[in-house]
mmCIF file of C-alpha atoms and ligand atoms in Angstrom:
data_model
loop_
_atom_site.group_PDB
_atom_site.id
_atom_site.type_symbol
_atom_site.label_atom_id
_atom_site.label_comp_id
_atom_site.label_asym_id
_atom_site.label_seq_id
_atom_site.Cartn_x
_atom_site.Cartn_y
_atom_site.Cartn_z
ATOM 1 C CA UNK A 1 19.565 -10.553 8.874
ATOM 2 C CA UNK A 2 20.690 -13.888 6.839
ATOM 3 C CA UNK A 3 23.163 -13.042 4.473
ATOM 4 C CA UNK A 4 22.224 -14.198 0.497
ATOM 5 C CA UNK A 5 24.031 -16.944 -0.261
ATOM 6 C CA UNK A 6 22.971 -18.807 2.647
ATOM 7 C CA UNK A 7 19.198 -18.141 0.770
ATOM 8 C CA UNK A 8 20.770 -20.413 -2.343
ATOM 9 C CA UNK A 9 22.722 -22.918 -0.447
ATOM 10 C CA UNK A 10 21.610 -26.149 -1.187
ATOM 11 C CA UNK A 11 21.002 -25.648 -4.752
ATOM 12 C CA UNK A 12 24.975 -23.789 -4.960
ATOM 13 C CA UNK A 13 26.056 -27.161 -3.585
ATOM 14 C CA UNK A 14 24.622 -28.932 -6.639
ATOM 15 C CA UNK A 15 27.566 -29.479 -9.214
ATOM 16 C CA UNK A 16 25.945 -28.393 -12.083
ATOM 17 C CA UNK A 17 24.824 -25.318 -10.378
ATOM 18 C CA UNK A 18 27.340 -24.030 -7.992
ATOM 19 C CA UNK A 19 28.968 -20.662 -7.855
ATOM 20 C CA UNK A 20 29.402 -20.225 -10.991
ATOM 21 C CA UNK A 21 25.507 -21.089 -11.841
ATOM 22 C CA UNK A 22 24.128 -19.078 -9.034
ATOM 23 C CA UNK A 23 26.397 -15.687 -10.390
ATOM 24 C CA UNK A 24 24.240 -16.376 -14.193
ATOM 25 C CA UNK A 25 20.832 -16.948 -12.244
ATOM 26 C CA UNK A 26 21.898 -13.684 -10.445
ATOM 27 C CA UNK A 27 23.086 -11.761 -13.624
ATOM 28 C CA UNK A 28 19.526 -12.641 -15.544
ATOM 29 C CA UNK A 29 17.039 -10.900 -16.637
ATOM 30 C CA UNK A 30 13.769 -12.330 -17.246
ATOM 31 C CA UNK A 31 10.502 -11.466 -18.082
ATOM 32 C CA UNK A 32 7.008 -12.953 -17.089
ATOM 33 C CA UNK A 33 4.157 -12.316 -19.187
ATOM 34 C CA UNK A 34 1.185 -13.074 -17.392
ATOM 35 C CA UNK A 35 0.603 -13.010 -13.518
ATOM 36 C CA UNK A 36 -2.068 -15.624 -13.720
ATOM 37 C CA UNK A 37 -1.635 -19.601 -12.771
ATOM 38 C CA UNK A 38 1.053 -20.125 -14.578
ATOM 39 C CA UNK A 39 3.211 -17.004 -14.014
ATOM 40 C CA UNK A 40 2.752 -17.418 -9.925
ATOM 41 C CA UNK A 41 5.067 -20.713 -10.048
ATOM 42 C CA UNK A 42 7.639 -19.259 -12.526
ATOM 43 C CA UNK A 43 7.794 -16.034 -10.315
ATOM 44 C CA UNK A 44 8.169 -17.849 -7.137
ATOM 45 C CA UNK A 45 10.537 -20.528 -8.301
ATOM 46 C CA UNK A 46 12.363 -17.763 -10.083
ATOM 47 C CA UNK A 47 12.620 -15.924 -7.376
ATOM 48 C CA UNK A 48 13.689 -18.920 -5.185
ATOM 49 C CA UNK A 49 15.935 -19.832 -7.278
ATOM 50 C CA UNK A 50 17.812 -16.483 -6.986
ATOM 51 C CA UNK A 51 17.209 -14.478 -10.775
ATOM 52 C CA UNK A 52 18.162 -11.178 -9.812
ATOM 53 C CA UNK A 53 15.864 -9.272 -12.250
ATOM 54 C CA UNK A 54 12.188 -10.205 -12.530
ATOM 55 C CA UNK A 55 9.876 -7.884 -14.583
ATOM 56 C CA UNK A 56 5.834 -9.290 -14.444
ATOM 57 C CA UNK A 57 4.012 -7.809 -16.646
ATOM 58 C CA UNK A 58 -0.142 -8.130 -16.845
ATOM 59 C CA UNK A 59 -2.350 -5.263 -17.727
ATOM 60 C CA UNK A 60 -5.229 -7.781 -15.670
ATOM 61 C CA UNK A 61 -7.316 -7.220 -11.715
ATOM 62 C CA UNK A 62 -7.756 -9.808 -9.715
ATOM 63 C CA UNK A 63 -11.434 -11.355 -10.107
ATOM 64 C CA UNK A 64 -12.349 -13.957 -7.304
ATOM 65 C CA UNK A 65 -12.506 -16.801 -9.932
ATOM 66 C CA UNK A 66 -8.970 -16.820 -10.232
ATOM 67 C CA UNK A 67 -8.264 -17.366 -6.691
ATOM 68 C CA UNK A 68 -7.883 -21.506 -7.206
ATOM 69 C CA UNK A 69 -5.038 -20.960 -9.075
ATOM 70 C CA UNK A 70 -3.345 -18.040 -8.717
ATOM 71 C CA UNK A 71 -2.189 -18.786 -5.478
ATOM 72 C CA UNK A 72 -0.567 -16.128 -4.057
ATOM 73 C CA UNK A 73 -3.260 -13.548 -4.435
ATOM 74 C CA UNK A 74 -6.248 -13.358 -1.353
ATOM 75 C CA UNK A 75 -9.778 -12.504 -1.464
ATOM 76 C CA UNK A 76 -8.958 -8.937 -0.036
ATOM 77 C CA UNK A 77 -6.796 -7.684 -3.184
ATOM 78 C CA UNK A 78 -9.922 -8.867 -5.880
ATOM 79 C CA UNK A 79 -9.639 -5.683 -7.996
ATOM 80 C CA UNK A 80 -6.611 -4.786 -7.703
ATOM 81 C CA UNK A 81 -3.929 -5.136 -10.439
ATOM 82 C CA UNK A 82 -2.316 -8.568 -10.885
ATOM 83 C CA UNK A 83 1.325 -7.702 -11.781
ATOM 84 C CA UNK A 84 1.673 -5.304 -8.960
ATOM 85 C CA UNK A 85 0.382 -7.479 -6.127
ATOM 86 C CA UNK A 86 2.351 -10.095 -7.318
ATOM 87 C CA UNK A 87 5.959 -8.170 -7.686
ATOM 88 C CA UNK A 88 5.078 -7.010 -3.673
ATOM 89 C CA UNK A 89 4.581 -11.149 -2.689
ATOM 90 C CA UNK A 90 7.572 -12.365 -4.828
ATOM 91 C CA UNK A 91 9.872 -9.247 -3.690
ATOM 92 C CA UNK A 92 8.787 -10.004 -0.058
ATOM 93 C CA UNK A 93 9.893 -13.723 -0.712
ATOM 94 C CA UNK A 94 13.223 -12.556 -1.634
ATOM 95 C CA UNK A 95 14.442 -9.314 -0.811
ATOM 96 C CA UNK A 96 17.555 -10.000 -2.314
ATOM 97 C CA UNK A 97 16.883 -9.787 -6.320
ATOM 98 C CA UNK A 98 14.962 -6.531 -8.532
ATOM 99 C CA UNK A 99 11.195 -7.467 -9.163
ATOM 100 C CA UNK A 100 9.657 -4.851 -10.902
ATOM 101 C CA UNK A 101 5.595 -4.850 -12.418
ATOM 102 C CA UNK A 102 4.407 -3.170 -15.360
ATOM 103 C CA UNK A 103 0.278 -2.740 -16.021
ATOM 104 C CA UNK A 104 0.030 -2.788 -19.277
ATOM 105 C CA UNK A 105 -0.911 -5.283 -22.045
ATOM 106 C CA UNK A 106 1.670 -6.653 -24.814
ATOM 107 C CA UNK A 107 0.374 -5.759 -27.705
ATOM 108 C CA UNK A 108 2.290 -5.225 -31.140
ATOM 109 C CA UNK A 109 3.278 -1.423 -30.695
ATOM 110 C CA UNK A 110 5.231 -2.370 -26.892
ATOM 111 C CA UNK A 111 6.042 -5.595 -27.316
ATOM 112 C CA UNK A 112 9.708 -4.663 -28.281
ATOM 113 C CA UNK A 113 10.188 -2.236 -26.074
ATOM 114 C CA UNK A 114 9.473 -3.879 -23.378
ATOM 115 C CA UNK A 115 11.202 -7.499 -24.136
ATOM 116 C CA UNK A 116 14.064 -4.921 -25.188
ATOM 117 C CA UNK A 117 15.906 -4.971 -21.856
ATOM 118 C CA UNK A 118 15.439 -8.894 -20.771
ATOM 119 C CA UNK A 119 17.180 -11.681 -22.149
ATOM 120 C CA UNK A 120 14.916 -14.568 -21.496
ATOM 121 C CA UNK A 121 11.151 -14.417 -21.781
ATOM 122 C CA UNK A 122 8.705 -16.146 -19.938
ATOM 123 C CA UNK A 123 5.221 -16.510 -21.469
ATOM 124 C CA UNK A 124 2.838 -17.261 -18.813
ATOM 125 C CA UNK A 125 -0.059 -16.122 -20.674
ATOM 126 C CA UNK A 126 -3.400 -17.773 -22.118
ATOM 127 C CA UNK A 127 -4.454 -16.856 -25.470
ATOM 128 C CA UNK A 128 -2.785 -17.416 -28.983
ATOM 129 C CA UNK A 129 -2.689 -14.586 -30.122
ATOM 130 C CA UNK A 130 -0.277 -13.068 -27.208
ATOM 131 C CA UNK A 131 1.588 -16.289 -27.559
ATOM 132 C CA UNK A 132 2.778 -16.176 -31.533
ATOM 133 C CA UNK A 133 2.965 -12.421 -31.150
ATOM 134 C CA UNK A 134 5.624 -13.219 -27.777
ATOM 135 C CA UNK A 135 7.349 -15.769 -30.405
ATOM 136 C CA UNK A 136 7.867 -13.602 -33.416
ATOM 137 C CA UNK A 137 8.874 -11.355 -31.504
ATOM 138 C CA UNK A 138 11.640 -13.023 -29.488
ATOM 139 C CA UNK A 139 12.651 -14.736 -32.958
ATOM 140 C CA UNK A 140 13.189 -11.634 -34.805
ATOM 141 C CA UNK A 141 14.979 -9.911 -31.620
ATOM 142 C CA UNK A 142 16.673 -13.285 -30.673
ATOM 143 C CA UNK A 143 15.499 -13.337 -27.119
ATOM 144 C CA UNK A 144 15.437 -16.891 -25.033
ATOM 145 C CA UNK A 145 11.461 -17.950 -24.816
ATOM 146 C CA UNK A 146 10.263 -20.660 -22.681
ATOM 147 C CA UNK A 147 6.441 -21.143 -23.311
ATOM 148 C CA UNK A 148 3.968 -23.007 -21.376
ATOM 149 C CA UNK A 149 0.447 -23.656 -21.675
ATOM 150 C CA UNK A 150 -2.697 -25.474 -20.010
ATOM 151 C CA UNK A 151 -5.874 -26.984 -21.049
ATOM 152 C CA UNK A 152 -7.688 -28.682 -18.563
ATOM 153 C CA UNK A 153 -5.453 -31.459 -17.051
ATOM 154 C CA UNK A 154 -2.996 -31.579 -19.802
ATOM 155 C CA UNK A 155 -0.047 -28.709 -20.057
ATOM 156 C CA UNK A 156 2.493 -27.766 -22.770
ATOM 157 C CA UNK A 157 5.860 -26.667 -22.377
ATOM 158 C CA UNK A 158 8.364 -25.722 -25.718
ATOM 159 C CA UNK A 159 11.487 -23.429 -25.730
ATOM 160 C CA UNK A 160 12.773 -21.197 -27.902
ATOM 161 C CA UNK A 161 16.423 -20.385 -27.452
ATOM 162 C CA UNK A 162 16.631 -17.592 -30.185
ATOM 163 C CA UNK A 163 19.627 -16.174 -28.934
ATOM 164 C CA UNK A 164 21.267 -18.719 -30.619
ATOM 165 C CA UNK A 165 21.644 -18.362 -34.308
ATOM 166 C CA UNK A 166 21.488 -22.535 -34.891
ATOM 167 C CA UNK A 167 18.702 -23.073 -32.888
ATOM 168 C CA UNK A 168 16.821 -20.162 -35.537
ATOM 169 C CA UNK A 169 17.893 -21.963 -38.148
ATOM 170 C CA UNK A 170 16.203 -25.077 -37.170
ATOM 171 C CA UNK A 171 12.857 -23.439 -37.610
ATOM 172 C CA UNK A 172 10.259 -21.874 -35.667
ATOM 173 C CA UNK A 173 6.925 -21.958 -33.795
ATOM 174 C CA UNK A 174 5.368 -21.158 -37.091
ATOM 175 C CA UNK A 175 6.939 -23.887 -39.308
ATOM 176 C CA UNK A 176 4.078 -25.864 -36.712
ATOM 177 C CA UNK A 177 1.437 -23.661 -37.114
ATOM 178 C CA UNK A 178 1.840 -20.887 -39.905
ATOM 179 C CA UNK A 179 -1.366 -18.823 -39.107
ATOM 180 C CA UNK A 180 -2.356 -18.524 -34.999
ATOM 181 C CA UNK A 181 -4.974 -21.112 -34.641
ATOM 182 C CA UNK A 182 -8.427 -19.341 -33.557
ATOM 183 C CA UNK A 183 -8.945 -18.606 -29.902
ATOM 184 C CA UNK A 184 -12.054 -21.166 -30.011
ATOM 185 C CA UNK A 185 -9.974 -23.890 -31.206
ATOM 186 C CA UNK A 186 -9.788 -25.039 -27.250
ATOM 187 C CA UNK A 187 -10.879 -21.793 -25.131
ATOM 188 C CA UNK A 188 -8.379 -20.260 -22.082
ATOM 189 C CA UNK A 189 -9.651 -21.489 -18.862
ATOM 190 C CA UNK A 190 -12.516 -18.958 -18.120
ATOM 191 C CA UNK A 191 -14.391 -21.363 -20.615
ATOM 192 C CA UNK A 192 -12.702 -24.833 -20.560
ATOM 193 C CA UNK A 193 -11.646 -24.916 -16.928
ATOM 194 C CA UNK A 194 -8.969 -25.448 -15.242
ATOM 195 C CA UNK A 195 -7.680 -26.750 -11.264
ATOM 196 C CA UNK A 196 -4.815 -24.699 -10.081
ATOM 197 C CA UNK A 197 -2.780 -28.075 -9.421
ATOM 198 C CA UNK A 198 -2.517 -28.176 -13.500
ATOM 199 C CA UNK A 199 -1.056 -25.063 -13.676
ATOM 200 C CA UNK A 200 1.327 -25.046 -10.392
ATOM 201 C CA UNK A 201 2.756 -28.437 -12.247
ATOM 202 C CA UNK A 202 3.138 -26.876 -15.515
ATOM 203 C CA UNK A 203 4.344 -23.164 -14.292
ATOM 204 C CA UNK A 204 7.046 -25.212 -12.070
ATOM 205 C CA UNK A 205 8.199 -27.016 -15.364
ATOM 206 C CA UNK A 206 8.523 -23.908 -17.194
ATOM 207 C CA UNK A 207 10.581 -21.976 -14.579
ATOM 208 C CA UNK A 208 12.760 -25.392 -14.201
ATOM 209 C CA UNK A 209 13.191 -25.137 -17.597
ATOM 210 C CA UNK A 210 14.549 -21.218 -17.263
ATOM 211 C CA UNK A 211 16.685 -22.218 -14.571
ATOM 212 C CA UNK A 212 18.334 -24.901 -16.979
ATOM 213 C CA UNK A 213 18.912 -22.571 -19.454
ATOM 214 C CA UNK A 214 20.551 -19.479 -17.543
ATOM 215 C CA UNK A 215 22.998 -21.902 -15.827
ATOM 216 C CA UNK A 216 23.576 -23.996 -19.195
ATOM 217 C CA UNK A 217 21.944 -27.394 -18.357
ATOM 218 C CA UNK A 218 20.503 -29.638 -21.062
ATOM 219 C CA UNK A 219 17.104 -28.137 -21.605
ATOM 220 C CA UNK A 220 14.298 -29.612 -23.914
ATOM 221 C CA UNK A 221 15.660 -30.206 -27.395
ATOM 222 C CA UNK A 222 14.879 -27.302 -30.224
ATOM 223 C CA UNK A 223 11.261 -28.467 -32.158
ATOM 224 C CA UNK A 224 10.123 -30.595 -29.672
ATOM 225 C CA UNK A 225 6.570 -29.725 -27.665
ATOM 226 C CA UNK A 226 6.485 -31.552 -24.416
ATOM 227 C CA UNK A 227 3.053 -32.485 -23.312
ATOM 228 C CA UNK A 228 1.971 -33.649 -19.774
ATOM 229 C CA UNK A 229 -1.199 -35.233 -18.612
ATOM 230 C CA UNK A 230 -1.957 -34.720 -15.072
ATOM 231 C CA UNK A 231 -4.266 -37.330 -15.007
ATOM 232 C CA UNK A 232 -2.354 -40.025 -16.211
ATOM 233 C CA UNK A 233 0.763 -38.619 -15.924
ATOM 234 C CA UNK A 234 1.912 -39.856 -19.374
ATOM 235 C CA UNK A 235 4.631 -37.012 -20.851
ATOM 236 C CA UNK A 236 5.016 -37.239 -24.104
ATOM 237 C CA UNK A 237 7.349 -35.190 -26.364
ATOM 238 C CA UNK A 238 6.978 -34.729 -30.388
ATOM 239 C CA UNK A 239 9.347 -33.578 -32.347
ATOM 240 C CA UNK A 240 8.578 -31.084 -35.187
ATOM 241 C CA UNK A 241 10.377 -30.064 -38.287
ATOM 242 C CA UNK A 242 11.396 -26.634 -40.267
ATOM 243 C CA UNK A 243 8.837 -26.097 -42.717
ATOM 244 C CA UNK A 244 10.676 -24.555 -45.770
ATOM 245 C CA UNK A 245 7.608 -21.869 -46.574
ATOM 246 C CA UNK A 246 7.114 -20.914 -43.060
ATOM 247 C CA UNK A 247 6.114 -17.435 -42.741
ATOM 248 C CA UNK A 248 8.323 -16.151 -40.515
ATOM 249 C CA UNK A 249 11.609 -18.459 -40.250
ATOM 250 C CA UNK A 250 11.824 -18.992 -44.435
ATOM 251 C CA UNK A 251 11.326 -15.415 -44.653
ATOM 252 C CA UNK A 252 14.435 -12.943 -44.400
ATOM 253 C CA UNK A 253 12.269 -9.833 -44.957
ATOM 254 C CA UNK A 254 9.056 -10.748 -42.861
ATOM 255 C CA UNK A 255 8.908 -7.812 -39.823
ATOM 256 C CA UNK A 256 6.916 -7.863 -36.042
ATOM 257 C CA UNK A 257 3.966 -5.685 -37.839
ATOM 258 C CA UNK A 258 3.476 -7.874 -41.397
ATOM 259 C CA UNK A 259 3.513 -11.431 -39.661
ATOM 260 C CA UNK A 260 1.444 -10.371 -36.429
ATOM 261 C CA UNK A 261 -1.095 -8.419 -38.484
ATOM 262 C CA UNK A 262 -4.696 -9.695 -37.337
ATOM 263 C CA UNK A 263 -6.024 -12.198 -39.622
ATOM 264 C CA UNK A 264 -10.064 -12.043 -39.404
ATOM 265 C CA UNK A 265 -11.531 -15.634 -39.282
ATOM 266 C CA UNK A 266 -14.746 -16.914 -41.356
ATOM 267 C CA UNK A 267 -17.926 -15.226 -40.019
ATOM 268 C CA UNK A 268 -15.674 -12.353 -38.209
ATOM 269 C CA UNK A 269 -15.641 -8.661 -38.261
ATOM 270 C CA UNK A 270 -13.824 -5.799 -37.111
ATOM 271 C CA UNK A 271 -14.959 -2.610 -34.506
ATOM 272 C CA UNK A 272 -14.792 -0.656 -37.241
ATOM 273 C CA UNK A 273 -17.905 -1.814 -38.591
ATOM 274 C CA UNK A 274 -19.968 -1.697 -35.163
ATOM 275 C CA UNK A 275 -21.283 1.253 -36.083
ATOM 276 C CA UNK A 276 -23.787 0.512 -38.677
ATOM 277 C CA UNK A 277 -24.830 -3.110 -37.120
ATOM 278 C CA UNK A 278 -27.266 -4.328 -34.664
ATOM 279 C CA UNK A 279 -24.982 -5.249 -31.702
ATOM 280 C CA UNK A 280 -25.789 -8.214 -28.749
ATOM 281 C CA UNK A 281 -23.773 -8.852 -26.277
ATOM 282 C CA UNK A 282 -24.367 -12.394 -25.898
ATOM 283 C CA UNK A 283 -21.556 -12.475 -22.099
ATOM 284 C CA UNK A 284 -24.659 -13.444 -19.659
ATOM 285 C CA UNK A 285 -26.680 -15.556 -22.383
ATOM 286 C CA UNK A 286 -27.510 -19.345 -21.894
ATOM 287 C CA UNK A 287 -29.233 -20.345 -24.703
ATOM 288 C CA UNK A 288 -29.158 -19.329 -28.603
ATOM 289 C CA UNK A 289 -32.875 -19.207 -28.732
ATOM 290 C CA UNK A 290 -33.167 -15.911 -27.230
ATOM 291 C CA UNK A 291 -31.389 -14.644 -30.312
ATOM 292 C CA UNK A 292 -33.882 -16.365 -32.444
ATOM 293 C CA UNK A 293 -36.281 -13.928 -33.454
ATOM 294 C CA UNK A 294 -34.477 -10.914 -33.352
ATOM 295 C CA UNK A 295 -32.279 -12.879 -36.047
ATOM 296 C CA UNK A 296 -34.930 -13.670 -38.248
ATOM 297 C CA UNK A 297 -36.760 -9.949 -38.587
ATOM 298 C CA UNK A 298 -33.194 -8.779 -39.226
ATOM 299 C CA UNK A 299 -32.678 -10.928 -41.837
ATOM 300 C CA UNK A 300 -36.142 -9.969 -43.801
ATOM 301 C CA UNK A 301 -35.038 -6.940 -43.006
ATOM 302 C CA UNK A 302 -31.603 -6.877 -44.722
ATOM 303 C CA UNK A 303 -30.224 -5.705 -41.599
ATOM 304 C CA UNK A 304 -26.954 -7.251 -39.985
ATOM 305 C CA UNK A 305 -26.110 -8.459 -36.757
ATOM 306 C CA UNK A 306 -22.987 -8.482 -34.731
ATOM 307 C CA UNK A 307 -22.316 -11.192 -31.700
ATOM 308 C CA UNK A 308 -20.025 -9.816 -28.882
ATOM 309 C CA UNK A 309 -18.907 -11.107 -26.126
ATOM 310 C CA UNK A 310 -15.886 -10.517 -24.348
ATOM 311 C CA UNK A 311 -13.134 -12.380 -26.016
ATOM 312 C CA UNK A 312 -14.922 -13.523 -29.345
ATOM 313 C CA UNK A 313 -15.183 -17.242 -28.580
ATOM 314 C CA UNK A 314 -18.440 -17.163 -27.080
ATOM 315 C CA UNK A 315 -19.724 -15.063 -29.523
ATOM 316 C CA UNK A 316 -18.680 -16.731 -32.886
ATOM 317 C CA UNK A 317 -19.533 -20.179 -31.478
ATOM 318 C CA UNK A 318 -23.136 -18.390 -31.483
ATOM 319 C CA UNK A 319 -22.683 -17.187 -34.982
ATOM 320 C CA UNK A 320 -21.596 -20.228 -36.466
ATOM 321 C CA UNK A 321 -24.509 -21.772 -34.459
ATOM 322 C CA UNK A 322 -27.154 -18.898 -36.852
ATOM 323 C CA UNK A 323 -25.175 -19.288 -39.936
ATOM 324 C CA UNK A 324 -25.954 -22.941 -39.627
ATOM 325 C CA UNK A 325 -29.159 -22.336 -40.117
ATOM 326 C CA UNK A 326 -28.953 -20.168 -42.948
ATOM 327 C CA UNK A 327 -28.417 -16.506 -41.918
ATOM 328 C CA UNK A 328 -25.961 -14.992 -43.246
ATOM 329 C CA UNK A 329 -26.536 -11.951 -41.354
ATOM 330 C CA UNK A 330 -24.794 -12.596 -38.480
ATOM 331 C CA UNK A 331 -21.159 -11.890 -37.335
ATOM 332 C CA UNK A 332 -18.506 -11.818 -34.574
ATOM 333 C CA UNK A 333 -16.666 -9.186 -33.476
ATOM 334 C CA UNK A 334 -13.352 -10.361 -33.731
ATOM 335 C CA UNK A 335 -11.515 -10.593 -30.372
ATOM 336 C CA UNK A 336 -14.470 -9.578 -28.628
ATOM 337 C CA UNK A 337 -14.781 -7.042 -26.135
ATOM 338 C CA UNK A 338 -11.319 -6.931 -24.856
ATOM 339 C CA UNK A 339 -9.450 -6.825 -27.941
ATOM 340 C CA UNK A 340 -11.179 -3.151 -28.035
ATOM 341 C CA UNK A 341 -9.446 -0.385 -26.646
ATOM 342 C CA UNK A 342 -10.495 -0.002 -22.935
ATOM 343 C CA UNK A 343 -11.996 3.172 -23.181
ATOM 344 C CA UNK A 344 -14.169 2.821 -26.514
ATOM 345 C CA UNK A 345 -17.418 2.509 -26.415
ATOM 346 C CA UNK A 346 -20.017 0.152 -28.198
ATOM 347 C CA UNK A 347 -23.362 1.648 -29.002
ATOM 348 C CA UNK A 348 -26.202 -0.908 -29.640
HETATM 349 ZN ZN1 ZN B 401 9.573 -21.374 -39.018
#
């Protein structure tokens, strides 16, 4: 049986890690939102690296179209829970450190509970909304946040070092972008696409970037968004500033519940007010001309209509598409499908 600090060697041996940086790595706790193609790097690396708590947390099952990037799941665990198969694989690579799993979904009522007991946050996740609600969260709790994201061949990588009271000062996620920008802005990579390579590079950033921080090496400097293109291979970083009216930095009363409260976009609605629409799921639809006619005898009929589909991109690109052309019948349900709770029903 190898003994553990032969498993950290030749990074110990590094001068600006050594014993002293290997005891912090060991002393963290972190935690990685999303098990998906970014949070396999960050888990691995993290757990390479010797971080001696680990909590992944995804509510998500494995589908086979995940498979070219999320690396260390096979084709035999498809259905199965992504944060639990992962913990096993990264507590297998090193039996050393604590990985624990947790299926469940951040969402505004756990979100503080369960960033409660970890220092440094790790969002591996793909949607905007999960992303500014991670943020506000670790500002007004002053957690560390390291956040990374991926569109196509380009990533993103920006930290948040909260737990210290000058880097809060110097502003915020949301001096950049006040309101969360609307999921169909770009689309997560079930839409745009994505090749696992992206990812692997960007995820390995992002847990470099964690390992800087716990052992207190320079990291990216506060207000600055790093951007990588992996096709190039141009980085580029811009630097932001505070933004004296921003919602949550400016703002000594704001709370987790007022600045996180949904905002519905143009054209959107709310589950709410399923019940007395005409509902289509539009998921396995190619072409808006299907819609066509059941759009117009709604509309001479005064009757409205409500596009789902299962995370509301798909679905308001098809309303905007209707209200183009003059009905103003038409909705989206806001977040789609899985933005409902999982076991309410829609009735069409
Ligand atoms: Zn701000």
């Amino acid at each position: 049986m190898m003994i553990e600090a032969a498993f950290y060697q030749r990074q110990s041996i590094l001068s600006q890690i050594g014993d002293k940086g290997q005891a912090h790595l060991k002393a963290a706790p972190v935690v990685i939102i999303g098990a998906g193609g970014l949070g396999h790097p960050v888990a691995s690396f993290l757990a390479a690296a010797g971080v001696g708590r680990i909590l992944i947390v995804d509510d998500d099952t494995i589908d086979g179209g995940n498979l070219n990037r999320q690396f260390l799941f096979t084709p035999e665990q498809i259905g199965e829970n992504k944060s639990e198969v992962l913990r096993e694989r990264i507590q297998k690579q090193n039996p050393f450190i604590q990985v624990n799993s947790l299926d469940t979904r951040v969402s505004l009522e756990n979100c503080q509970e369960i960033l409660s007991d970890y220092k440094l946050v790790l969002d591996c996740t793909d949607n905007f909304k999960t992303k500014f609600l991670l943020h506000d969260a670790c500002f007004l709790l002053k957690k560390d946040l390291i956040q990374a994201s991926i569109y196509q061949f380009e990533g993103q990588l920006q930290n948040f070092l909260y737990s210290n009271d000058e880097v809060r000062e110097n502003g915020c996620l949301r001096c950049l972008w006040p309101e969360v920008p609307s999921e169909s802005c770009v689309g997560n990579c079930e839409q745009a696409g994505v090749v696992g390579a992206v990812a692997g590079n960007i995820g390995t950033m992002q847990a470099m970037e964690a390992i800087k921080s716990i052992v207190g090496m320079e990291v990216l400097t506060p207000n600055t968004t790093l951007t990588f293109d992996l096709i190039s291979y141009q980085l580029n970083k811009f630097k932001w500033k505070k933004y004296g009216n921003c919602p949550l930095c400016a703002d000594s009363s704001v709370s987790l519940s007022t600045i996180s409260r949904p905002k519905l976009g143009e054209f959107e609605i709310l589950a709410s007010s399923l019940s007395q629409q005409k509902v289509i799921d539009v998921r396995n639809s190619t072409s808006m001309i299907e819609f066509s006619d059941v759009v117009r005898s709604s509309q001479e009929k005064n009757t409205h209509i409500v596009f789902v589909c299962n995370k509301g991109i798909q679905s308001l690109a098809v309303t905007r598409h209707f209200r183009a052309l003059g009905f103003s019948n038409t909705w989206s349900l806001f977040e789609g499908l899985s933005g409902l709770d999982k076991d309410s029903q829609i009735i069409g």
